[in-house]
PDB file of C-alpha atoms in Angstrom:
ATOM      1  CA  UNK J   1     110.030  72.163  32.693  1.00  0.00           C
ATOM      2  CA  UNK J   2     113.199  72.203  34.626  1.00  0.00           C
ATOM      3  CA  UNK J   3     113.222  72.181  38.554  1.00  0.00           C
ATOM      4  CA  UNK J   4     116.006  73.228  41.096  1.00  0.00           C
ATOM      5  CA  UNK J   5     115.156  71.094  44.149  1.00  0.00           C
ATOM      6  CA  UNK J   6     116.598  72.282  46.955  1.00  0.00           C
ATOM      7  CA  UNK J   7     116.374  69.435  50.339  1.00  0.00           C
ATOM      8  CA  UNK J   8     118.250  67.920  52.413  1.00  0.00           C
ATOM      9  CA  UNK J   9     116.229  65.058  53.603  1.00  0.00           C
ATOM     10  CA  UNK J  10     117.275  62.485  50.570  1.00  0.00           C
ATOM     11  CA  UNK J  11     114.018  60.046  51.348  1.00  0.00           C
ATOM     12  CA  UNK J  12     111.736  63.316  50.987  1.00  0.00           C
ATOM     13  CA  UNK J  13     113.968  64.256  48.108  1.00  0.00           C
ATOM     14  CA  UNK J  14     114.213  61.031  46.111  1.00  0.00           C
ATOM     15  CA  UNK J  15     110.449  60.788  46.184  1.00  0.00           C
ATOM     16  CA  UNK J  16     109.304  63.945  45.141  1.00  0.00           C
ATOM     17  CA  UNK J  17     112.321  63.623  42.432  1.00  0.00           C
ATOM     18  CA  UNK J  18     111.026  60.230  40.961  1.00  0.00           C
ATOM     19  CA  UNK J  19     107.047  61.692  41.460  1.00  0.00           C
ATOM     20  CA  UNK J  20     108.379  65.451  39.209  1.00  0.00           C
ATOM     21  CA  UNK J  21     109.954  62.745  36.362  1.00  0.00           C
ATOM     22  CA  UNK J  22     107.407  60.648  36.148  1.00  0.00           C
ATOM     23  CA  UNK J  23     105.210  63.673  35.153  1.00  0.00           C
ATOM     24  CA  UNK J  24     107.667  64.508  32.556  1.00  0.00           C
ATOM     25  CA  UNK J  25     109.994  67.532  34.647  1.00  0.00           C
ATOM     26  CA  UNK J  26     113.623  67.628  34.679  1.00  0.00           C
ATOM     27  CA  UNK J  27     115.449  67.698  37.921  1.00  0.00           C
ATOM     28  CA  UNK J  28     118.208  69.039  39.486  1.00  0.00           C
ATOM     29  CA  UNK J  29     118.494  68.037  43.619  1.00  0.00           C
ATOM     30  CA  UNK J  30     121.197  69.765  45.464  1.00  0.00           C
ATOM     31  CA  UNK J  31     120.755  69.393  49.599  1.00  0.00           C
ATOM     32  CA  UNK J  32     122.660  73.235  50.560  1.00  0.00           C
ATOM     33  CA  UNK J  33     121.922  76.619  50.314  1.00  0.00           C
ATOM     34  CA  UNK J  34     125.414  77.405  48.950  1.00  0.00           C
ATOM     35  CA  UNK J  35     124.918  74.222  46.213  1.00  0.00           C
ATOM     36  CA  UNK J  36     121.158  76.062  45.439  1.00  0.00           C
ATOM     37  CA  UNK J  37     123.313  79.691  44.819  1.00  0.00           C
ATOM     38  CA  UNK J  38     126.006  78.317  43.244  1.00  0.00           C
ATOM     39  CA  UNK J  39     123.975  76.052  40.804  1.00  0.00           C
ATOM     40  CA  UNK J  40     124.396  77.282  37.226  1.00  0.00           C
ATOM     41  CA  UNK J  41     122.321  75.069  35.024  1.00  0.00           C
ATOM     42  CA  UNK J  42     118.710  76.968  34.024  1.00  0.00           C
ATOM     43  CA  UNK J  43     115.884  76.262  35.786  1.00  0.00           C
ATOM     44  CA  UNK J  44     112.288  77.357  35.455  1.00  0.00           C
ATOM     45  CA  UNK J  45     111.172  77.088  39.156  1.00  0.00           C
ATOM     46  CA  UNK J  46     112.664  76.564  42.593  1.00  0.00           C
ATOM     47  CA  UNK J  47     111.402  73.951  45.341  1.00  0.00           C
ATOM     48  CA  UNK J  48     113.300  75.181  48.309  1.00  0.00           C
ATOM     49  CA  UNK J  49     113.284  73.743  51.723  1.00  0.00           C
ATOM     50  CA  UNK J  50     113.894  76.125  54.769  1.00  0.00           C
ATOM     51  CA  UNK J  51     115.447  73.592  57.353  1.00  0.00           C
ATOM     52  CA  UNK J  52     118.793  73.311  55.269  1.00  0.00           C
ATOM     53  CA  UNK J  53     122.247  72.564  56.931  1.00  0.00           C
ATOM     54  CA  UNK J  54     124.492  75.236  56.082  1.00  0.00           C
ATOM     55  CA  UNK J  55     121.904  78.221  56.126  1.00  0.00           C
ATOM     56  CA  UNK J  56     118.486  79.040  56.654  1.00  0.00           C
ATOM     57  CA  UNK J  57     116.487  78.609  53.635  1.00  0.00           C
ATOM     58  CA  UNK J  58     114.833  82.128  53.830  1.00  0.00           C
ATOM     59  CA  UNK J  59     118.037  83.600  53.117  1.00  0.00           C
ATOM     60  CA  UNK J  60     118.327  81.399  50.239  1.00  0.00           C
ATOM     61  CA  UNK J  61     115.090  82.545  49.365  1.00  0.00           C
ATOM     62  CA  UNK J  62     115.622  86.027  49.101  1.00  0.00           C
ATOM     63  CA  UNK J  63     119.090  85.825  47.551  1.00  0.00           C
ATOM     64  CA  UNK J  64     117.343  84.185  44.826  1.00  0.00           C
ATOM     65  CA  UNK J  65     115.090  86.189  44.481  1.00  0.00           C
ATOM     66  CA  UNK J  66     117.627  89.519  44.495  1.00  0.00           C
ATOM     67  CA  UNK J  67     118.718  87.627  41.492  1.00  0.00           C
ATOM     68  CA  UNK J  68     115.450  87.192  38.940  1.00  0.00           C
ATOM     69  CA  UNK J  69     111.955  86.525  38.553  1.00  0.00           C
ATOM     70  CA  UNK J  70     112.284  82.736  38.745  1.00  0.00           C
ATOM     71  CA  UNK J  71     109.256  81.465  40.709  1.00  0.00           C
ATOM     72  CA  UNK J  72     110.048  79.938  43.927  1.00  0.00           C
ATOM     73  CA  UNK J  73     108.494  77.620  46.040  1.00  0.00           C
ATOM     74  CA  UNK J  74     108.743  77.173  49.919  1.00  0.00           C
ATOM     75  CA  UNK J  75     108.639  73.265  51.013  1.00  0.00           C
ATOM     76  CA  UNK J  76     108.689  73.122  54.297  1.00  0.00           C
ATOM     77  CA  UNK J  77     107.847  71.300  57.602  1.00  0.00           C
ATOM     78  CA  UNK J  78     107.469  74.715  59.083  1.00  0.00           C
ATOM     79  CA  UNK J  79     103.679  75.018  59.381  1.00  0.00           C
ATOM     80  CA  UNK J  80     104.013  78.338  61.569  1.00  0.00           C
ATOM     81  CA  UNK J  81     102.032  81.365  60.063  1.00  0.00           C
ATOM     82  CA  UNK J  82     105.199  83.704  60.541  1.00  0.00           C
ATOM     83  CA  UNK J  83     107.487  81.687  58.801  1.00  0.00           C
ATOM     84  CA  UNK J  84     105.293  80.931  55.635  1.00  0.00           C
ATOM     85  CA  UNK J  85     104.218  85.219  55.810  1.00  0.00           C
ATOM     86  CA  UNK J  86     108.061  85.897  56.420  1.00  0.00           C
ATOM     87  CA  UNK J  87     108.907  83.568  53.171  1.00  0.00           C
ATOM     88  CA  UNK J  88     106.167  85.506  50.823  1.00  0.00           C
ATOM     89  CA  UNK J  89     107.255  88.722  51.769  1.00  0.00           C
ATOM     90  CA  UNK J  90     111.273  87.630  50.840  1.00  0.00           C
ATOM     91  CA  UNK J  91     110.007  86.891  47.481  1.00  0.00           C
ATOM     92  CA  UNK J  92     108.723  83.222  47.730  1.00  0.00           C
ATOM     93  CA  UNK J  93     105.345  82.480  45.082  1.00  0.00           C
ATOM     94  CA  UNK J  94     103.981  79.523  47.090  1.00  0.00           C
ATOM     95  CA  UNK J  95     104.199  77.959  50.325  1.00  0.00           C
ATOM     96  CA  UNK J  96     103.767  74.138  50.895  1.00  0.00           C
ATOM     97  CA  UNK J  97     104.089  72.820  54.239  1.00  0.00           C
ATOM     98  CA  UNK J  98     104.879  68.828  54.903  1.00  0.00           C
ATOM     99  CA  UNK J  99     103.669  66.451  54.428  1.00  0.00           C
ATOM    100  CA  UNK J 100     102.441  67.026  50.796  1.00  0.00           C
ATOM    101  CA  UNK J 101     101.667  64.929  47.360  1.00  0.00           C
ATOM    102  CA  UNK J 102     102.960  64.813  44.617  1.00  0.00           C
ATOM    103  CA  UNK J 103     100.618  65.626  42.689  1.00  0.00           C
ATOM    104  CA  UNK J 104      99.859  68.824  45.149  1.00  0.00           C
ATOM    105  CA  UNK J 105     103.469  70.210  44.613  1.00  0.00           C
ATOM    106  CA  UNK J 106     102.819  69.611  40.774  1.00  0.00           C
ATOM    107  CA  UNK J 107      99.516  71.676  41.424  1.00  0.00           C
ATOM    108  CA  UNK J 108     101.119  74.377  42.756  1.00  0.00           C
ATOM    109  CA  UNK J 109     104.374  74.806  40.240  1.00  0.00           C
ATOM    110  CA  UNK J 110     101.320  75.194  37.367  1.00  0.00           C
ATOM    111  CA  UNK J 111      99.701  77.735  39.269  1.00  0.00           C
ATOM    112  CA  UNK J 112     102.793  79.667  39.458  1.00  0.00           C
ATOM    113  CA  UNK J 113     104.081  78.817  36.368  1.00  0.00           C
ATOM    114  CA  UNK J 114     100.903  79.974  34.941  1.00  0.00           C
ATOM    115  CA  UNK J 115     101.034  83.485  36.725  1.00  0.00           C
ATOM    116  CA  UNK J 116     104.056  84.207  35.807  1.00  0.00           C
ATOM    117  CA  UNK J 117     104.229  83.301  32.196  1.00  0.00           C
ATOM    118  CA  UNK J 118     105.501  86.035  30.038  1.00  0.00           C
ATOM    119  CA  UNK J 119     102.663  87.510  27.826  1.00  0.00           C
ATOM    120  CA  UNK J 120     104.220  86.982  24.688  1.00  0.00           C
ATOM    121  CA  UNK J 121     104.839  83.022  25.286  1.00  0.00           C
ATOM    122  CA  UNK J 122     101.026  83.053  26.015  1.00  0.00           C
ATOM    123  CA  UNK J 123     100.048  85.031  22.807  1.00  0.00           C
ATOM    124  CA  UNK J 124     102.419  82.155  21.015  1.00  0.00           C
ATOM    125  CA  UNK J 125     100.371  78.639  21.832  1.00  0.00           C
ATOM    126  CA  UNK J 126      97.343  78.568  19.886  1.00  0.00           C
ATOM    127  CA  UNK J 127      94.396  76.845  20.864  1.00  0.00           C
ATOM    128  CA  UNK J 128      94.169  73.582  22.852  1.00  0.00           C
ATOM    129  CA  UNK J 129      92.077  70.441  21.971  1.00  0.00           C
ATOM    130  CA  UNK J 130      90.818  68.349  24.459  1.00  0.00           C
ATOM    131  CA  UNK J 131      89.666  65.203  22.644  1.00  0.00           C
ATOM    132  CA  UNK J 132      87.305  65.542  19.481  1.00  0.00           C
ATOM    133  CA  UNK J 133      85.206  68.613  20.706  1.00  0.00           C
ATOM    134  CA  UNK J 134      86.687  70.998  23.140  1.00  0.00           C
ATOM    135  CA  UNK J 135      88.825  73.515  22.572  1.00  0.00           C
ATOM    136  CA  UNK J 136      90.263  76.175  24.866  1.00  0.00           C
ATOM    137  CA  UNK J 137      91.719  79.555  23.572  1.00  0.00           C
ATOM    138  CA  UNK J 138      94.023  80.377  26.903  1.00  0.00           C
ATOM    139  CA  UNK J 139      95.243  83.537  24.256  1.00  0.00           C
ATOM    140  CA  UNK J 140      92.040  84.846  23.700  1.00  0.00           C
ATOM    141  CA  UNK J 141      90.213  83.485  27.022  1.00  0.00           C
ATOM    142  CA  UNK J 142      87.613  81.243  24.802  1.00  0.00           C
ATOM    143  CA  UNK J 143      86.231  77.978  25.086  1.00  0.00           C
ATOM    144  CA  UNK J 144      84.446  76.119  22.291  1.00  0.00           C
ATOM    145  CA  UNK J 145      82.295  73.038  21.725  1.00  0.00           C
ATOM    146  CA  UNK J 146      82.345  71.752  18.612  1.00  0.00           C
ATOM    147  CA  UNK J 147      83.258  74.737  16.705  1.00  0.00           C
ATOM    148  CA  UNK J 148      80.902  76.772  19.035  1.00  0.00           C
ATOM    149  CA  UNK J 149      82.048  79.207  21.928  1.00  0.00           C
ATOM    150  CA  UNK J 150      80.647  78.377  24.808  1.00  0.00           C
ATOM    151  CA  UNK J 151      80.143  81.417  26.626  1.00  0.00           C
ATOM    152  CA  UNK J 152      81.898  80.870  30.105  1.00  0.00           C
ATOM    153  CA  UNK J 153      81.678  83.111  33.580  1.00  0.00           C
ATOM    154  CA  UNK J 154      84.924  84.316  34.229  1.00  0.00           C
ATOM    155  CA  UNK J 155      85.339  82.077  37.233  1.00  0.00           C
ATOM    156  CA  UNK J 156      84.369  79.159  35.681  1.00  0.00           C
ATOM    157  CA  UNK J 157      86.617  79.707  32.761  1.00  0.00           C
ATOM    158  CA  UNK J 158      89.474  79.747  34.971  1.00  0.00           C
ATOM    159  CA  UNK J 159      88.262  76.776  37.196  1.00  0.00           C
ATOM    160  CA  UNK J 160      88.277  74.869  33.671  1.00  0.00           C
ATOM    161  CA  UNK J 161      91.790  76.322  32.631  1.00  0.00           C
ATOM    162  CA  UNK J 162      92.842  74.734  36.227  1.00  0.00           C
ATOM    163  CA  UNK J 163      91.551  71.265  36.254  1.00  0.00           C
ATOM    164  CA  UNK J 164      92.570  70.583  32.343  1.00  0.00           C
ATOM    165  CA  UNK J 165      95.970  71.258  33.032  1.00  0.00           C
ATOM    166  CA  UNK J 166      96.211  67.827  33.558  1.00  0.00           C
ATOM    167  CA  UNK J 167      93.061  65.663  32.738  1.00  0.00           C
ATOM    168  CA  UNK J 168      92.735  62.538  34.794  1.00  0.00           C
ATOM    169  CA  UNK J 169      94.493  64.163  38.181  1.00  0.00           C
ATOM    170  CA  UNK J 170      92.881  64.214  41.746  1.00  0.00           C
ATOM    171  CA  UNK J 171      92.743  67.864  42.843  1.00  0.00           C
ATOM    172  CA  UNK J 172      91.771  68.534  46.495  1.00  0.00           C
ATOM    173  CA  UNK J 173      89.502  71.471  47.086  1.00  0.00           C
ATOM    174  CA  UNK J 174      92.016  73.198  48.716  1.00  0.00           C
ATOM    175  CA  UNK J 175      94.675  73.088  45.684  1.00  0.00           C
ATOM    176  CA  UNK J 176      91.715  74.363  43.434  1.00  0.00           C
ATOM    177  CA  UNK J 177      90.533  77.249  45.459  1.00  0.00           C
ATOM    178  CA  UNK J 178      93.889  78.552  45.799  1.00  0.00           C
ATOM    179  CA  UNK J 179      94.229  78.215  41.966  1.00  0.00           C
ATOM    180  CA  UNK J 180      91.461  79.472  40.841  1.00  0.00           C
ATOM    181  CA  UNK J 181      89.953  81.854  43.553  1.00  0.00           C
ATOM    182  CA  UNK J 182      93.299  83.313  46.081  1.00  0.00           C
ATOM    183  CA  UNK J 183      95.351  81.406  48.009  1.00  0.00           C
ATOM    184  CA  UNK J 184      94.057  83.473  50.860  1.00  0.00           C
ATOM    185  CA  UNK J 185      90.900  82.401  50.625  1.00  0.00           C
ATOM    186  CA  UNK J 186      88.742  81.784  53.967  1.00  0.00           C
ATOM    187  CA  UNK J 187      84.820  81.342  52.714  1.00  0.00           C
ATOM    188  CA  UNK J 188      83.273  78.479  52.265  1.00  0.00           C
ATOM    189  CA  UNK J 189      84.304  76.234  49.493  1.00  0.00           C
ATOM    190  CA  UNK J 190      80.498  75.983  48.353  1.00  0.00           C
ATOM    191  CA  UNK J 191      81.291  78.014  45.323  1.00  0.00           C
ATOM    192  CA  UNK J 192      83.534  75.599  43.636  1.00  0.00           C
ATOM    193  CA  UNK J 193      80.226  73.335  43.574  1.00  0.00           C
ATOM    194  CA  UNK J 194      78.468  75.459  41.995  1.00  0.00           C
ATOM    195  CA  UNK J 195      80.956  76.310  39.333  1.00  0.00           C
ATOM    196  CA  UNK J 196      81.500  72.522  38.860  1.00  0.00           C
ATOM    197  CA  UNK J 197      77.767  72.162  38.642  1.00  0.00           C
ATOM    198  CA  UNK J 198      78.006  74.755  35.555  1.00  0.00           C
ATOM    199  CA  UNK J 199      80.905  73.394  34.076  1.00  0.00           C
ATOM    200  CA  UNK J 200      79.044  69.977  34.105  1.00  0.00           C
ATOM    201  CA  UNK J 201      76.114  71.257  32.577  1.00  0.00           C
ATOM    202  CA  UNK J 202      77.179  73.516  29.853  1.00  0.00           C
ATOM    203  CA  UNK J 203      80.225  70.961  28.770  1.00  0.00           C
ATOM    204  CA  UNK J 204      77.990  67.699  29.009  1.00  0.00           C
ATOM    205  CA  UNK J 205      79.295  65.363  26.495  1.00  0.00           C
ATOM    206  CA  UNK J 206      83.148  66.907  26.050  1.00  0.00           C
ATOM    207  CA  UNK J 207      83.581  66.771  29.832  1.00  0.00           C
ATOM    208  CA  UNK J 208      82.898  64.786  33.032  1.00  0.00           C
ATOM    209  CA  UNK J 209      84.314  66.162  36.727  1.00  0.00           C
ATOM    210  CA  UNK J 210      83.946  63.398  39.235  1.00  0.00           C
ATOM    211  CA  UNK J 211      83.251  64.351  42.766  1.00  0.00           C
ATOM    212  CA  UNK J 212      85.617  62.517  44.938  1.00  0.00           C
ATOM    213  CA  UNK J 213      84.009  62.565  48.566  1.00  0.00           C
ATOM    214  CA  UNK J 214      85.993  64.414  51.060  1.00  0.00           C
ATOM    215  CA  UNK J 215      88.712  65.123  48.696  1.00  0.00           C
ATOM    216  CA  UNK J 216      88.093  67.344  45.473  1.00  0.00           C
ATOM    217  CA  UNK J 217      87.392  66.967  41.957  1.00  0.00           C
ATOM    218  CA  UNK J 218      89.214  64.739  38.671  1.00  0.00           C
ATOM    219  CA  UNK J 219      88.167  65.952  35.049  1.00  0.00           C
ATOM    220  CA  UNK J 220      88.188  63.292  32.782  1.00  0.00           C
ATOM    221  CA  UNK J 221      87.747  64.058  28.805  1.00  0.00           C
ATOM    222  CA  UNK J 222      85.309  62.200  26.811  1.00  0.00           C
ATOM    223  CA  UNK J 223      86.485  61.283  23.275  1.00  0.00           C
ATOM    224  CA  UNK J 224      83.296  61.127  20.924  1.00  0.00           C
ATOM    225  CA  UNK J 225      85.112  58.638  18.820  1.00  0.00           C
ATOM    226  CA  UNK J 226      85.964  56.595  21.761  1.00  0.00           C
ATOM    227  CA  UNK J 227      82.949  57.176  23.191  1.00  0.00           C
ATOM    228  CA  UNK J 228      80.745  55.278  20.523  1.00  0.00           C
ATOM    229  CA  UNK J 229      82.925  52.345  20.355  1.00  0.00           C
ATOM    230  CA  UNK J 230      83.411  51.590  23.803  1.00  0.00           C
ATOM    231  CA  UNK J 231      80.071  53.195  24.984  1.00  0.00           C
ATOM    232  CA  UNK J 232      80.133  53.702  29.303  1.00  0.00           C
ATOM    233  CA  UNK J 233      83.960  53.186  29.975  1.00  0.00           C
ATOM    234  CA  UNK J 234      84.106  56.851  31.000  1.00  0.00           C
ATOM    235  CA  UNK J 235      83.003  57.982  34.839  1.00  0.00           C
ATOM    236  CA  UNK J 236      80.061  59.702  35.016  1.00  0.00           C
TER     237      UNK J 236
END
């Protein structure tokens, strides 16, 4: 997946360059609003920063946006409620105020990525294995353990879809309620528990999602075959 970065601040820049490669994206880093507009290379989503030198990154924003359906991205140490509701309404998919992860940017760009996927590319991929016995069906919304579909809540389906994305990864509770429920979301976070709690119980076996205390959730995948040779290696 191809990124245009778009920061000034070269330390902020240069890490969450190095953090998008080492996760596999491609990345182009330009530091102006006029280098952002005038970039020509193809890119599948935008990481914009609004404090930029030349111009104010909300015009950036919706110029872009005039321009295509790319997704875009607001990173920015603006943490002011007008300024992120001022940046959705010119076009912007996502908000992220400093200081973020990684692995929380990487979050996000899925979750937009995923939402705005084009139909047909969907209807394309055909099932996805996850080790020896799951299987999910993102085409035709269906989730199977070994060979048999698992019939899934609609919530919990997507929770699932979320947190496979990438097996293995810390998500907070906050990244995965905005995923999976609305990035608006004000209740309490108690539901994700008990969708976990399902998850865990009707997956036991393909599946294990660790609680991490004060943080979130990490899905691990337990290999059958690996499994009975090296019996206990995976968290419970």
């Amino acid at each position: 997946m191809r990124v245009l970065l778009v920061e000034d601040d070269e330390p902020v820049a240069e890490s969450l360059r190095r953090g998008l490669i080492r996760y596999g994206f491609e990345v182009d880093w330009v530091t102006t609003g006029g280098a952002a507009l005038a970039h020509s290379a193809p890119y599948d989503v935008v990481l914009l920063d609004l404090g930029l030198p030349d111009t104010d990154g909300l015009d950036v924003c919706k110029a872009l946006r005039a321009r295509g359906d790319v997704p875009i991205i607001v990173i920015s140490a603006r943490s002011d409620e007008t300024d992120r509701v001022v940046g959705l309404e010119l076009g912007a998919d996502d908000y992220v105020s400093k200081p973020f992860g990684v692995r929380e940017v990487i979050a996000r760009i899925r979750a937009v990525m995923r939402r705005a996927q084009p139909r047909a590319v969907a209807e394309a991929a055909g099932p996805d294995a996850y080790g020896t016995r799951l299987t999910i069906d993102r085409k035709a919304g269906r989730v199977r353990l070994d060979g048999e579909e698992i019939p899934l809540a609609p919530k919990e389906y997507d929770l699932l879809s979320f947190l496979t994305e990438e097996p293995g990864a810390l998500m907070s509770r906050e990244q995965i309620m905005e995923a999976v429920w609305d990035a608006n979301w004000f209740g309490p976070t108690k539901t994700l528990d008990v969708h976990v709690a399902a998850l865990r119980r009707k997956l036991a076996g393909a599946i294990t999602i660790e609680a991490v205390r004060g943080v979130g959730f990490r899905l691990e995948i337990k290999d059958a075959t690996v499994e009975g040779t090296a019996e206990g290696t995976s968290p419970s």
